[in-house]
XYZ file of N, CA and C in Angstrom:
876
model
N 124.734 -124.383 49.225
C 122.939 -124.933 48.899
C 122.496 -126.362 48.975
N 121.712 -126.109 48.884
C 120.809 -127.229 47.898
C 120.605 -127.803 46.583
N 120.855 -128.061 45.803
C 120.741 -128.006 44.420
C 120.447 -129.600 43.537
N 119.425 -129.491 43.328
C 118.463 -130.458 42.332
C 118.241 -130.560 41.197
N 117.710 -131.516 40.647
C 117.080 -131.781 39.152
C 116.193 -132.864 38.816
N 115.109 -132.488 38.783
C 114.118 -134.066 38.250
C 114.089 -134.006 36.920
N 113.763 -134.871 36.716
C 113.892 -135.063 35.134
C 113.134 -136.329 34.698
N 112.634 -136.342 33.757
C 112.046 -137.262 32.388
C 112.801 -137.644 31.096
N 113.759 -139.160 31.104
C 113.952 -139.578 29.921
C 113.160 -139.463 28.803
N 112.951 -138.682 27.995
C 112.479 -138.793 26.400
C 112.467 -140.471 25.624
N 113.886 -140.650 25.946
C 113.959 -142.092 25.176
C 113.614 -143.271 26.118
N 113.304 -142.752 27.033
C 113.157 -144.130 27.605
C 112.150 -144.116 29.244
N 111.668 -143.126 28.942
C 110.105 -142.663 29.730
C 110.832 -142.754 31.754
N 112.239 -142.665 31.903
C 112.672 -143.230 33.023
C 112.177 -141.864 34.014
N 112.053 -141.485 34.983
C 112.261 -140.636 35.803
C 113.517 -140.462 37.008
N 113.341 -138.998 37.290
C 114.379 -139.569 37.864
C 114.725 -138.328 38.581
N 115.350 -138.002 39.843
C 115.559 -136.995 40.656
C 117.221 -137.111 41.301
N 118.346 -135.888 41.070
C 119.702 -135.993 41.628
C 119.571 -134.434 42.518
N 120.415 -134.665 43.555
C 120.491 -133.676 44.805
C 121.991 -133.493 45.231
N 122.461 -132.766 45.871
C 123.483 -132.299 46.595
C 123.292 -131.162 47.703
N 124.066 -131.735 48.620
C 123.425 -130.333 49.692
C 125.402 -130.677 51.021
N 124.855 -129.564 51.763
C 125.858 -129.279 52.123
C 124.597 -129.802 54.249
N 124.345 -130.528 53.989
C 123.351 -131.680 54.817
C 123.682 -132.723 55.298
N 123.383 -133.473 56.184
C 123.836 -134.685 55.953
C 122.212 -135.681 55.651
N 123.040 -136.418 55.315
C 122.159 -137.469 54.035
C 121.212 -136.744 53.809
N 120.893 -136.536 52.361
C 119.752 -135.194 51.766
C 118.932 -135.997 51.292
N 119.437 -137.220 50.934
C 118.365 -137.622 49.731
C 117.425 -138.620 51.448
N 117.185 -138.115 52.020
C 116.486 -139.142 53.418
C 114.735 -138.293 53.187
N 115.171 -136.755 53.038
C 114.382 -135.586 52.789
C 113.946 -135.675 52.269
N 114.323 -135.791 50.981
C 114.035 -134.681 49.479
C 113.273 -135.305 47.892
N 113.293 -136.435 48.208
C 113.261 -137.166 47.428
C 111.798 -137.961 47.858
N 110.996 -138.050 46.059
C 109.322 -138.304 46.018
C 109.667 -138.936 44.446
N 109.024 -139.937 44.213
C 109.183 -140.357 42.618
C 108.502 -141.278 42.787
N 107.665 -141.911 41.630
C 106.750 -142.620 41.645
C 106.529 -143.510 40.276
N 106.485 -144.293 39.960
C 106.570 -144.432 38.191
C 105.707 -144.147 37.705
N 105.398 -143.864 36.458
C 103.994 -143.322 35.797
C 103.427 -142.682 36.315
N 104.127 -141.330 37.611
C 103.399 -140.859 38.258
C 104.171 -139.431 37.806
N 105.537 -139.419 39.066
C 106.448 -137.876 38.647
C 107.465 -138.035 39.475
N 107.978 -137.117 39.799
C 108.996 -136.748 40.772
C 109.382 -135.223 41.272
N 109.507 -135.520 42.497
C 109.308 -134.106 43.366
C 110.517 -134.478 43.961
N 111.597 -133.233 44.001
C 112.241 -132.519 44.819
C 112.028 -131.367 45.836
N 111.787 -131.115 47.373
C 111.577 -130.629 47.946
C 112.507 -130.456 49.069
N 113.183 -128.490 48.719
C 114.024 -128.411 50.147
C 113.908 -127.531 50.527
N 115.027 -126.210 50.547
C 115.187 -124.987 51.611
C 114.803 -125.430 53.117
N 113.310 -124.821 53.337
C 113.156 -125.269 55.123
C 112.187 -126.329 54.311
N 112.502 -127.455 54.169
C 111.937 -128.861 53.488
C 110.331 -128.592 54.574
N 109.527 -128.882 54.130
C 108.470 -129.356 53.844
C 107.833 -130.788 53.330
N 108.236 -131.957 54.551
C 107.939 -133.512 52.936
C 107.090 -133.674 52.553
N 105.799 -132.920 53.234
C 104.287 -133.147 52.717
C 104.349 -132.610 51.273
N 104.844 -131.056 50.981
C 104.752 -131.372 49.730
C 105.099 -132.731 48.777
N 105.899 -133.012 48.677
C 106.220 -134.726 48.163
C 105.236 -135.401 48.079
N 104.867 -135.798 49.045
C 103.668 -136.599 48.865
C 102.279 -136.023 48.386
N 102.429 -134.728 48.594
C 100.115 -134.367 48.267
C 100.724 -133.968 46.621
N 102.247 -133.489 46.308
C 102.484 -133.182 44.633
C 102.131 -134.489 44.018
N 102.745 -135.510 44.731
C 102.597 -136.580 43.567
C 100.887 -137.526 43.661
N 100.574 -137.297 44.691
C 99.146 -137.789 45.272
C 98.475 -136.424 43.948
N 98.053 -135.665 44.169
C 97.999 -134.920 42.850
C 97.728 -135.115 41.387
N 99.479 -135.154 41.184
C 99.719 -135.847 39.601
C 99.163 -137.406 39.831
N 99.032 -138.583 40.683
C 97.884 -139.270 40.405
C 96.671 -138.710 40.239
N 95.961 -137.942 40.603
C 94.825 -137.870 40.303
C 94.590 -137.450 39.077
N 95.757 -136.585 38.382
C 95.893 -136.529 36.416
C 96.221 -134.699 36.201
N 96.504 -133.654 38.009
C 96.545 -132.662 37.422
C 97.942 -132.412 37.077
N 98.178 -131.326 36.178
C 99.662 -131.012 35.719
C 100.173 -130.938 37.008
N 101.700 -130.624 36.766
C 102.566 -130.025 38.004
C 102.075 -128.625 38.083
N 102.036 -127.901 37.276
C 101.812 -126.449 37.775
C 100.909 -126.001 38.650
N 99.581 -127.129 38.344
C 98.229 -127.343 39.481
C 98.559 -128.182 40.546
N 99.087 -129.226 40.482
C 99.529 -130.304 41.635
C 100.268 -129.239 42.492
N 101.526 -128.758 42.251
C 102.303 -127.348 43.121
C 101.186 -126.076 43.819
N 100.977 -125.650 43.233
C 99.631 -124.601 43.580
C 99.120 -124.947 44.908
N 98.400 -126.349 44.192
C 97.692 -127.345 44.955
C 98.139 -127.039 46.289
N 98.772 -127.840 46.776
C 100.116 -127.784 47.746
C 100.599 -127.035 48.710
N 101.110 -125.872 47.713
C 101.415 -124.810 48.003
C 100.776 -123.678 49.116
N 99.319 -124.091 48.655
C 98.296 -123.208 48.687
C 98.069 -124.041 50.793
N 98.362 -124.838 50.540
C 98.146 -125.581 51.974
C 99.461 -125.377 53.371
N 99.904 -124.492 52.963
C 101.576 -123.949 53.317
C 101.515 -122.922 54.123
N 101.411 -122.363 55.389
C 101.656 -120.799 55.249
C 103.070 -120.583 55.340
N 103.966 -121.464 55.410
C 105.276 -121.040 55.212
C 105.863 -121.030 54.404
N 104.997 -121.250 52.488
C 105.373 -121.324 51.210
C 106.831 -120.328 50.819
N 106.786 -119.140 51.974
C 108.227 -118.258 51.263
C 109.446 -118.769 51.590
N 109.315 -119.599 52.487
C 111.171 -120.940 52.436
C 111.083 -121.735 51.908
N 109.887 -122.334 51.471
C 109.765 -123.565 50.234
C 110.474 -123.161 48.655
N 110.990 -124.587 48.691
C 111.552 -124.615 47.015
C 110.581 -125.986 46.749
N 111.064 -125.621 45.741
C 109.920 -127.229 45.364
C 109.760 -127.139 43.603
N 110.668 -128.638 42.931
C 110.912 -128.937 41.275
C 110.266 -130.383 41.194
N 109.491 -129.959 40.185
C 108.121 -131.129 39.986
C 107.964 -131.634 37.925
N 107.931 -132.672 37.822
C 108.220 -133.158 36.469
C 107.293 -134.436 36.553
N 106.698 -134.358 35.742
C 105.428 -135.807 35.200
C 105.952 -136.693 34.627
N 104.944 -137.468 34.693
C 105.357 -139.285 33.712
C 105.240 -138.663 32.251
N 104.844 -137.113 31.627
C 105.251 -137.005 30.115
C 106.407 -136.286 30.546
N 106.660 -135.638 30.835
C 107.728 -134.578 30.587
C 107.085 -133.397 31.329
N 105.981 -132.984 31.540
C 106.127 -131.693 32.089
C 106.350 -130.726 33.451
N 106.445 -129.910 34.076
C 107.177 -129.321 34.720
C 106.942 -128.075 35.489
N 107.106 -128.045 36.781
C 106.786 -126.811 37.937
C 108.019 -126.697 38.829
N 107.792 -125.644 38.819
C 108.949 -125.074 40.103
C 108.108 -123.726 40.533
N 108.966 -123.722 42.036
C 108.834 -122.681 42.947
C 110.056 -122.452 43.993
N 110.231 -121.359 43.601
C 111.198 -120.803 44.762
C 110.511 -119.557 45.347
N 110.544 -119.718 47.043
C 109.736 -118.683 48.207
C 110.814 -117.657 47.890
N 110.312 -116.581 48.412
C 110.528 -114.933 47.848
C 111.597 -114.661 49.643
N 111.205 -115.659 50.315
C 112.598 -115.816 51.580
C 113.763 -117.081 51.167
N 113.480 -117.269 50.394
C 114.702 -118.514 50.259
C 116.162 -117.273 50.676
N 117.261 -118.655 51.011
C 118.471 -117.535 51.290
C 119.130 -117.710 49.680
N 119.667 -116.659 48.847
C 120.121 -115.935 48.271
C 121.636 -117.152 48.111
N 122.053 -117.295 47.199
C 121.608 -117.234 45.831
C 120.509 -118.409 45.746
N 119.380 -117.923 45.130
C 117.890 -118.785 44.980
C 117.254 -118.675 43.929
N 117.158 -119.824 43.369
C 115.783 -119.749 42.144
C 115.965 -121.185 41.255
N 115.339 -121.419 40.256
C 115.226 -122.213 39.372
C 115.360 -122.494 37.685
N 115.307 -123.325 37.311
C 115.287 -123.294 36.164
C 114.631 -124.264 35.089
N 113.945 -123.864 34.432
C 112.938 -125.091 33.804
C 113.579 -125.494 32.457
N 113.614 -127.029 32.016
C 113.587 -126.735 30.669
C 113.013 -128.291 30.004
N 112.903 -128.410 28.556
C 112.119 -129.794 28.072
C 112.256 -131.069 28.920
N 111.286 -131.357 30.207
C 111.834 -132.576 31.018
C 112.345 -132.282 32.170
N 112.661 -131.330 32.081
C 113.636 -131.364 33.792
C 113.067 -129.643 34.083
N 113.526 -129.957 36.286
C 113.467 -128.416 36.588
C 114.502 -128.787 37.452
N 115.252 -127.633 37.884
C 116.763 -127.076 38.051
C 116.336 -126.769 39.553
N 116.298 -127.008 41.060
C 116.991 -125.790 41.734
C 117.779 -125.238 42.753
N 118.123 -124.209 43.330
C 119.150 -124.199 44.217
C 119.365 -123.084 44.752
N 119.647 -123.272 46.042
C 119.060 -122.045 47.033
C 120.892 -122.509 47.845
N 121.032 -121.003 48.300
C 122.144 -120.979 49.133
C 123.197 -120.925 48.296
N 122.930 -120.746 46.950
C 123.964 -120.898 45.420
C 125.696 -120.264 45.797
N 126.508 -120.632 45.277
C 127.667 -119.900 45.390
C 127.342 -118.855 44.204
N 126.962 -119.150 42.945
C 126.621 -118.388 42.055
C 125.007 -118.421 41.690
N 124.649 -117.880 41.261
C 123.635 -117.111 40.900
C 123.486 -117.773 39.625
N 124.340 -118.001 38.530
C 123.878 -118.786 37.459
C 124.326 -120.201 37.450
N 124.518 -120.728 38.640
C 124.209 -122.340 38.570
C 122.828 -123.098 37.381
N 121.883 -122.829 37.824
C 120.502 -123.594 38.036
C 120.696 -123.416 36.180
N 120.938 -122.531 35.556
C 120.858 -122.646 33.941
C 122.493 -123.581 33.239
N 123.362 -123.278 33.752
C 124.395 -124.032 33.532
C 124.056 -125.538 34.396
N 123.840 -125.873 35.403
C 123.313 -127.649 35.062
C 122.013 -127.619 34.310
N 121.409 -126.720 33.528
C 120.148 -127.374 32.761
C 120.619 -127.250 31.481
N 121.307 -125.970 30.645
C 122.815 -126.914 29.916
C 123.386 -127.983 29.554
N 123.864 -128.888 31.225
C 124.812 -129.640 31.106
C 124.007 -130.670 31.155
N 122.549 -130.844 31.622
C 122.242 -131.933 31.476
C 121.456 -132.086 29.590
N 121.145 -130.669 29.217
C 120.744 -131.118 27.634
C 121.931 -131.630 26.913
N 123.083 -130.952 27.263
C 124.386 -131.774 26.714
C 124.184 -132.992 26.701
N 123.861 -133.323 27.829
C 124.833 -134.758 28.320
C 124.022 -136.446 27.231
N 124.384 -137.196 27.728
C 124.134 -138.148 26.635
C 124.295 -139.647 27.555
N 123.831 -140.725 27.785
C 123.716 -142.153 28.294
C 122.550 -142.212 29.268
N 122.551 -143.126 30.012
C 121.457 -143.291 30.925
C 121.185 -142.046 31.553
N 120.060 -141.900 32.308
C 119.438 -140.879 33.073
C 119.810 -140.345 34.318
N 120.507 -141.226 34.909
C 121.497 -141.316 36.145
C 122.204 -140.656 36.454
N 123.351 -141.026 35.145
C 124.533 -140.830 34.750
C 124.203 -139.266 34.163
N 123.391 -138.765 33.140
C 122.784 -137.396 33.196
C 122.638 -136.607 34.324
N 121.787 -137.076 35.472
C 121.567 -136.521 35.951
C 122.883 -135.958 37.077
N 123.755 -136.914 37.333
C 125.034 -136.361 38.247
C 125.884 -135.610 37.021
N 125.685 -135.530 35.754
C 126.812 -134.383 34.922
C 125.703 -132.714 35.485
N 124.712 -133.177 35.863
C 123.960 -131.525 36.007
C 124.303 -131.348 37.393
N 124.432 -132.168 37.936
C 125.047 -132.117 40.056
C 126.431 -131.834 39.506
N 127.405 -132.392 38.968
C 128.948 -131.506 38.400
C 128.415 -130.632 38.133
N 128.388 -129.700 37.794
C 128.195 -128.615 36.935
C 127.925 -127.985 37.275
N 126.939 -127.938 38.241
C 126.743 -127.191 39.582
C 127.688 -126.834 40.573
N 128.079 -127.751 40.664
C 130.005 -128.172 41.810
C 130.854 -127.046 41.060
N 131.116 -127.167 40.094
C 132.253 -126.533 39.197
C 131.515 -125.510 39.417
N 130.680 -124.391 39.515
C 130.773 -123.071 39.629
C 130.406 -122.828 41.143
N 130.741 -123.726 42.041
C 130.752 -123.576 43.521
C 129.764 -124.283 44.497
N 128.516 -124.939 43.596
C 127.751 -125.663 44.743
C 127.348 -124.903 45.658
N 126.990 -125.134 46.762
C 126.878 -125.050 47.938
C 127.603 -123.985 48.485
N 127.332 -122.717 49.202
C 128.287 -121.862 49.372
C 129.058 -122.294 50.736
N 128.051 -123.158 51.360
C 128.287 -123.553 52.959
C 129.494 -124.500 52.236
N 129.945 -125.536 51.207
C 130.535 -125.814 50.992
C 130.104 -127.779 50.583
N 130.433 -129.120 51.464
C 129.604 -129.755 50.298
C 129.783 -131.225 51.145
N 128.659 -131.895 51.370
C 128.456 -132.986 52.268
C 127.910 -134.470 51.504
N 126.795 -134.256 51.266
C 125.761 -134.774 50.866
C 125.161 -134.984 49.196
N 124.552 -136.095 49.038
C 124.423 -136.178 47.727
C 123.390 -137.641 47.271
N 122.432 -137.303 46.157
C 121.941 -138.892 46.302
C 120.819 -138.784 44.837
N 121.175 -140.129 44.361
C 120.183 -140.388 42.849
C 119.487 -141.324 42.886
N 117.795 -141.186 42.309
C 117.378 -142.239 42.387
C 116.412 -141.776 41.223
N 116.073 -143.280 40.315
C 115.598 -143.357 38.635
C 114.780 -144.659 38.913
N 113.695 -144.495 38.409
C 112.726 -145.786 38.504
C 111.897 -145.583 37.013
N 111.953 -147.329 36.309
C 111.277 -146.986 35.346
C 109.763 -146.222 34.652
N 109.919 -146.608 33.352
C 108.237 -145.758 33.351
C 107.262 -145.984 33.803
N 107.342 -147.651 34.300
C 106.009 -148.257 34.528
C 106.345 -149.068 35.735
N 105.197 -148.885 36.790
C 105.718 -150.067 37.910
C 105.523 -151.347 37.644
N 106.554 -152.563 38.537
C 106.154 -153.605 38.315
C 106.061 -154.536 39.444
N 105.519 -153.508 40.539
C 105.427 -154.052 41.687
C 107.085 -155.099 42.634
N 107.928 -154.558 42.205
C 109.058 -155.294 42.223
C 109.937 -153.947 42.659
N 110.185 -153.879 43.773
C 111.301 -152.625 43.964
C 112.790 -152.450 42.973
N 112.970 -154.187 43.092
C 114.583 -154.778 43.053
C 114.410 -153.986 41.154
N 113.724 -154.244 40.184
C 113.426 -153.853 39.435
C 112.812 -152.543 38.575
N 111.694 -151.829 39.421
C 111.381 -150.799 39.718
C 112.262 -149.983 39.499
N 113.316 -149.420 40.613
C 114.366 -148.702 41.124
C 115.533 -149.074 40.248
N 115.566 -148.544 38.900
C 116.956 -149.243 38.511
C 118.414 -148.059 39.178
N 118.114 -147.126 39.725
C 119.337 -146.633 40.500
C 118.580 -146.140 41.908
N 119.313 -146.445 43.397
C 118.474 -145.560 44.605
C 119.424 -145.705 45.483
N 120.337 -144.420 45.011
C 121.749 -144.510 45.684
C 122.169 -143.313 46.828
N 122.670 -143.286 47.424
C 122.995 -142.298 48.913
C 124.043 -141.750 49.110
N 124.537 -141.035 48.753
C 126.210 -140.680 50.334
C 125.910 -139.581 51.057
N 126.130 -140.298 51.699
C 125.102 -139.355 53.128
C 125.935 -138.502 54.218
N 127.494 -138.881 54.053
C 128.447 -137.540 54.409
C 129.955 -137.948 54.323
N 130.078 -137.458 52.921
C 131.598 -137.647 52.603
C 132.420 -136.555 52.256
N 133.418 -136.129 52.137
C 133.814 -135.073 51.685
C 134.552 -134.579 50.543
N 133.564 -135.185 49.278
C 133.525 -135.291 48.255
C 132.694 -136.217 47.603
N 130.942 -136.165 48.189
C 130.004 -136.942 47.405
C 129.778 -136.949 46.251
N 130.015 -136.094 45.353
C 129.620 -136.472 43.652
C 130.637 -137.471 43.195
N 131.768 -137.797 43.156
C 132.647 -138.200 42.845
C 132.212 -139.954 43.089
N 131.637 -139.737 44.531
C 131.726 -141.102 45.313
C 129.889 -141.602 44.732
N 129.101 -140.472 44.379
C 128.071 -140.743 43.518
C 128.077 -141.364 42.617
N 129.100 -140.780 42.193
C 128.796 -141.190 40.215
C 129.855 -142.956 40.481
N 130.347 -143.162 41.336
C 130.767 -144.415 41.844
C 129.556 -145.239 42.142
N 129.081 -145.141 42.777
C 128.005 -145.505 43.245
C 126.837 -146.114 42.702
N 126.387 -145.138 41.473
C 125.684 -145.228 40.448
C 126.270 -145.938 39.801
N 127.455 -146.167 38.538
C 127.654 -147.094 37.829
C 127.789 -148.744 38.179
N 127.556 -148.670 40.131
C 127.763 -149.735 40.638
C 126.396 -150.458 40.120
N 125.407 -149.594 40.907
C 124.306 -149.844 40.574
C 122.949 -149.809 39.444
N 123.719 -149.248 38.357
C 123.249 -149.843 36.959
C 123.467 -150.981 36.630
N 124.624 -151.480 37.085
C 125.447 -152.758 37.020
C 124.502 -153.774 37.615
N 124.270 -153.400 39.311
C 123.439 -154.528 39.838
C 122.332 -154.309 39.292
N 121.347 -153.495 38.832
C 120.133 -153.804 38.359
C 120.118 -154.779 36.847
N 121.254 -154.235 36.383
C 121.234 -155.587 34.889
C 121.204 -156.669 35.759
N 122.403 -156.951 37.020
C 122.097 -158.114 37.796
C 120.708 -159.145 38.196
N 119.973 -157.899 38.693
C 118.975 -158.551 39.191
C 118.114 -158.697 38.161
N 117.970 -158.159 37.322
C 117.143 -158.237 35.805
C 117.395 -159.771 35.363
N 118.631 -160.256 35.235
C 119.702 -162.074 35.101
C 118.944 -162.578 35.597
N 119.307 -162.053 37.256
C 118.763 -162.767 38.186
C 117.452 -163.785 37.965
N 116.427 -162.286 37.677
C 115.036 -163.335 37.603
C 114.640 -164.305 36.358
N 115.830 -163.588 35.176
C 115.601 -164.550 33.770
C 116.072 -165.891 34.014
N 117.191 -166.120 34.925
C 117.741 -167.655 35.107
C 116.739 -168.454 35.990
N 115.739 -167.597 37.014
C 115.104 -168.618 37.460
C 113.960 -169.151 36.774
N 113.646 -168.047 35.780
C 112.724 -168.229 34.975
C 113.007 -169.695 33.987
N 114.642 -169.714 33.504
C 114.331 -170.671 32.522
C 114.913 -169.628 31.307
N 115.115 -168.535 31.338
C 115.274 -167.942 29.994
C 117.228 -167.661 30.251
N 117.238 -168.718 30.239
C 119.061 -168.388 30.073
C 119.527 -167.570 29.257
N 119.478 -167.318 27.821
C 119.984 -166.341 26.928
C 119.542 -165.148 27.100
N 118.439 -164.801 27.990
C 118.522 -163.265 28.594
C 118.791 -163.184 29.755
N 118.987 -164.213 30.195
C 119.717 -163.580 31.837
C 121.512 -162.943 30.739
N 122.123 -164.299 30.361
C 123.353 -164.012 29.705
C 123.281 -162.704 29.386
N 122.027 -162.343 28.399
C 122.565 -160.616 28.179
C 122.306 -159.596 28.474
N 121.879 -160.216 29.703
C 121.605 -158.953 31.035
C 123.151 -159.254 31.828
N 123.562 -160.486 31.825
C 124.903 -160.825 33.417
C 125.890 -159.906 32.271
N 125.826 -159.765 30.818
C 126.957 -159.545 30.362
C 127.004 -157.583 30.595
N 126.112 -157.103 30.480
C 125.869 -155.587 30.606
C 125.996 -155.456 31.999
N 125.852 -156.288 33.424
C 126.453 -156.171 34.640
C 127.984 -156.248 34.482
N 128.664 -156.891 33.302
C 130.066 -157.437 33.741
C 130.695 -156.345 32.831
N 129.835 -156.078 32.013
C 131.096 -154.682 31.018
C 130.385 -152.695 32.356
N 130.038 -152.909 33.037
C 129.249 -151.372 33.538
C 130.208 -151.709 35.240
N 130.768 -153.019 35.579
C 131.678 -153.024 36.660
C 132.413 -154.652 36.270
N 133.507 -154.223 35.607
C 134.566 -154.973 35.171
C 134.939 -156.048 36.603
N 134.977 -155.029 37.543
C 136.048 -155.299 38.945
C 135.345 -156.199 39.812
N 133.621 -156.695 39.461
C 133.250 -157.643 40.502
C 133.466 -158.890 39.959
N 133.835 -159.609 40.504
C 133.802 -161.329 40.181
C 132.481 -161.638 40.432
N 131.750 -161.482 40.924
C 130.277 -161.867 41.002
C 129.265 -162.294 40.030
N 129.900 -160.133 39.421
C 129.130 -160.103 38.042
C 129.608 -161.748 36.416
N 130.769 -161.663 36.656
C 131.658 -162.546 35.820
C 130.901 -164.039 36.030
N 130.707 -164.219 37.589
C 130.496 -165.946 37.716
C 128.964 -165.737 36.962
N 128.321 -165.441 37.404
C 127.202 -165.719 36.972
C 126.260 -165.122 34.974
N 127.124 -164.572 34.942
C 127.645 -164.495 33.544
C 127.973 -165.567 33.076
N 129.260 -166.898 33.483
C 129.922 -167.877 32.985
C 128.449 -168.704 32.983
N 127.676 -169.159 34.331
C 126.524 -169.663 34.488
C 125.615 -169.557 33.667
N 125.072 -168.697 33.399
C 124.221 -168.126 32.371
C 124.700 -169.059 31.313
N 125.713 -168.313 30.058
C 126.088 -168.722 28.943
C 125.919 -169.909 28.903
N 126.498 -170.839 29.998
C 126.726 -172.052 30.000
C 125.440 -172.887 29.999
N 124.522 -172.419 30.754
C 123.306 -173.224 30.434
C 122.410 -172.608 29.381
N 122.654 -171.792 28.918
C 122.379 -171.444 26.686
C 122.692 -172.128 26.203
N 123.669 -172.659 26.480
C 124.527 -174.072 25.532
C 125.638 -172.929 25.080
N 126.099 -172.383 25.388
C 127.016 -171.088 24.927
C 128.521 -171.456 25.813
N 129.417 -172.322 25.173
C 129.957 -173.283 26.436
C 131.189 -171.897 25.913
N 131.976 -171.855 24.885
C 132.962 -171.553 24.634
C 133.213 -169.635 25.420
N 131.582 -168.824 25.335
C 131.345 -167.349 25.825
C 131.638 -168.048 27.406
N 131.414 -168.926 27.870
C 131.023 -169.344 29.375
C 132.372 -169.531 30.072
N 133.455 -170.526 28.447
C 135.024 -170.257 29.318
C 135.329 -169.384 29.192
N 135.329 -168.751 28.541
C 136.029 -167.203 28.446
C 135.407 -166.617 29.657
N 134.238 -166.195 30.102
C 134.120 -165.374 31.184
C 134.485 -165.866 32.369
N 134.962 -167.232 32.728
C 135.588 -167.971 33.699
C 136.899 -167.910 34.109
N 137.335 -167.664 32.709
C 138.712 -167.760 32.757
C 139.258 -166.278 34.011
N 138.489 -165.583 33.468
C 138.708 -164.346 34.461
C 138.680 -165.166 36.231
N 137.433 -165.497 36.318
C 137.642 -166.098 37.751
C 138.590 -166.992 38.370
N 138.945 -167.774 37.099
C 140.092 -169.035 37.466
C 141.562 -168.081 37.749
N 141.602 -166.751 37.411
C 143.109 -166.480 37.894
C 142.689 -165.497 38.767
N 141.689 -165.267 39.384
C 141.183 -165.182 40.359
C 142.083 -165.404 41.871
N 141.977 -164.704 42.961
C 142.869 -165.350 44.439
C 141.505 -166.179 44.780
N 140.272 -165.800 44.867
C 139.511 -166.428 44.889
C 138.565 -167.354 44.827
N 139.466 -168.147 43.516
C 138.722 -169.286 42.193
C 138.125 -170.470 43.504
N 138.163 -170.851 44.502
C 137.964 -172.036 45.089
C 136.668 -171.635 45.835
N 136.805 -170.624 45.929
C 134.747 -170.099 46.916
C 134.255 -170.242 45.379
N 134.089 -169.209 44.414
C 133.411 -169.270 42.997
C 133.309 -170.928 42.547
N 134.165 -171.752 42.926
C 134.356 -173.110 42.268
C 132.785 -173.695 43.232
N 132.994 -173.030 44.215
C 132.484 -173.910 45.702
C 130.510 -173.414 44.888
N 130.412 -172.129 45.003
C 129.450 -172.093 44.661
C 128.795 -172.208 43.518
N 129.736 -172.456 42.345
C 128.872 -173.608 41.011
C 128.046 -174.800 41.063
N 128.882 -174.883 42.483
C 128.450 -176.601 42.774
C 127.197 -176.000 43.226
N 127.063 -175.164 43.895
C 125.245 -175.440 45.003
C 124.673 -174.566 43.851
N 124.689 -174.047 42.445
C 124.196 -173.455 42.125
C 123.529 -174.857 40.905
N 124.286 -175.903 41.015
C 123.867 -176.791 40.457
C 123.061 -177.793 40.857
N 123.363 -177.300 42.644
C 122.762 -178.553 42.832
C 121.032 -178.080 43.360
N 120.767 -176.292 43.049
C 119.822 -176.138 43.057
C 119.138 -176.070 42.328
N 119.349 -176.757 40.761
C 118.511 -177.031 39.887
C 118.277 -175.692 38.876
N 119.641 -174.176 39.198
C 119.469 -173.614 38.270
C 120.090 -173.666 37.124
N 120.851 -174.234 36.600
C 121.518 -174.868 35.677
C 121.610 -176.549 35.744
N 121.936 -177.270 34.518
C 121.950 -178.216 34.653
C 123.137 -179.049 34.853
N 124.136 -180.425 35.201
C 124.892 -180.590 35.694
C 126.136 -180.483 35.004
N 125.939 -180.757 33.509
C 126.881 -180.388 32.860
C 127.724 -178.966 32.659
N 127.160 -178.012 33.270
C 127.718 -177.070 33.230
C 129.419 -177.298 34.240
N 129.025 -178.347 34.901
C 129.769 -177.948 36.059
C 131.555 -178.769 35.294
């Protein structure tokens, strides 16, 4: 089956979509999302225009149920479609056509909608919903919790192949690097969901790095240090995250913190690579020469 969840985080206002299927690169066709507007997953015999049309209607101020019905009314083959919608206020709507392949169905809850077709078990939508409701942490991680719950009940009756997660912030920023906190796909893999979880953790860390880079470039070294620390915590095995953390701490005057961050780099086999980069960062004027 294809199984998906669209959701809004009540705490952060983020919108997200998680999806998995036994098709190649399911994330390239099924996910439509805009900050402050909504998220749409379209599946079964996919008609991609449902995603763009529903988002356009949400942008006009229509509620998900009305926006979805407007799009379905334009589809002569809606009986084979499946669509889930959540808007920026957490309102939801879902549709499963009567000709979708069993087990096919959907389940909506507060701030989320789940859709499944060709499912190994008819209880998967509700099980995914309960898993999502009982989860905590970043929205991207919670979406994967829901997908994992569906997989544990058998997932797609055909097997597994691809998966994707995308999460956007509550407001548009005009910068894709900061607007999408997570945007990862596993296009073809024998175990796509564990790989998706790994990539999601790295994406969350990388988002913190992108935010920190912007703060460092603007001269906010203290703010950059906080964001770099978040990146290191999320992906401690990535030396580059530690490098920028050390640079930002030094630039903000926390030389002791910088030395601690740098100590792990000095012990690494590629220490000279990072020493060379440090000299280039100083030459670029991002931090003062005293950092070296």
